[in-house]
Amino acid sequence: MEEKALQQDKVKEMLEGKQIVKVICVPQKLVNIVVK
């Protein structure tokens, strides 16, 4: 699920130039990506 979220174009745009600190995944519901 995490890989699928990171492959989406909109997510890639938002993460551009930022460092991923933590990824929180709730199966079949939610993926939170913490960046700095």
mmCIF file of C-alpha atoms in Angstrom:
data_model
loop_
_atom_site.group_PDB
_atom_site.id
_atom_site.type_symbol
_atom_site.label_atom_id
_atom_site.label_comp_id
_atom_site.label_asym_id
_atom_site.label_seq_id
_atom_site.Cartn_x
_atom_site.Cartn_y
_atom_site.Cartn_z
ATOM 1 C CA MET A 1 0.000 0.000 0.000
ATOM 2 C CA GLU A 2 2.889 2.337 0.828
ATOM 3 C CA GLU A 3 4.534 1.739 -2.561
ATOM 4 C CA LYS A 4 1.256 2.397 -4.358
ATOM 5 C CA ALA A 5 0.823 5.735 -2.570
ATOM 6 C CA LEU A 6 4.390 6.822 -3.345
ATOM 7 C CA GLN A 7 3.915 6.044 -7.055
ATOM 8 C CA GLN A 8 1.015 8.471 -7.522
ATOM 9 C CA ASP A 9 1.866 11.634 -9.472
ATOM 10 C CA LYS A 10 0.198 14.026 -7.017
ATOM 11 C CA VAL A 11 2.105 12.516 -4.084
ATOM 12 C CA LYS A 12 5.392 12.696 -6.022
ATOM 13 C CA GLU A 13 4.793 16.417 -6.658
ATOM 14 C CA MET A 14 4.135 17.120 -2.971
ATOM 15 C CA LEU A 15 7.212 15.162 -1.836
ATOM 16 C CA GLU A 16 9.564 16.786 -4.339
ATOM 17 C CA GLY A 17 12.578 18.269 -2.556
ATOM 18 C CA LYS A 18 11.527 16.932 0.846
ATOM 19 C CA GLN A 19 12.902 14.136 3.014
ATOM 20 C CA ILE A 20 10.572 11.332 4.132
ATOM 21 C CA VAL A 21 10.908 10.926 7.896
ATOM 22 C CA LYS A 22 8.240 8.295 8.570
ATOM 23 C CA VAL A 23 5.459 6.430 6.790
ATOM 24 C CA ILE A 24 2.422 5.335 8.812
ATOM 25 C CA CYS A 25 0.132 2.792 7.183
ATOM 26 C CA VAL A 26 -3.307 1.654 8.357
ATOM 27 C CA PRO A 27 -4.109 -1.365 6.155
ATOM 28 C CA GLN A 28 -6.875 -0.803 3.573
ATOM 29 C CA LYS A 29 -7.586 2.721 4.876
ATOM 30 C CA LEU A 30 -4.808 5.267 5.142
ATOM 31 C CA VAL A 31 -1.176 6.112 4.408
ATOM 32 C CA ASN A 32 0.435 9.056 6.230
ATOM 33 C CA ILE A 33 3.783 10.321 4.981
ATOM 34 C CA VAL A 34 5.726 12.535 7.393
ATOM 35 C CA VAL A 35 8.273 14.804 5.692
ATOM 36 C CA LYS A 36 10.678 17.586 6.603
#
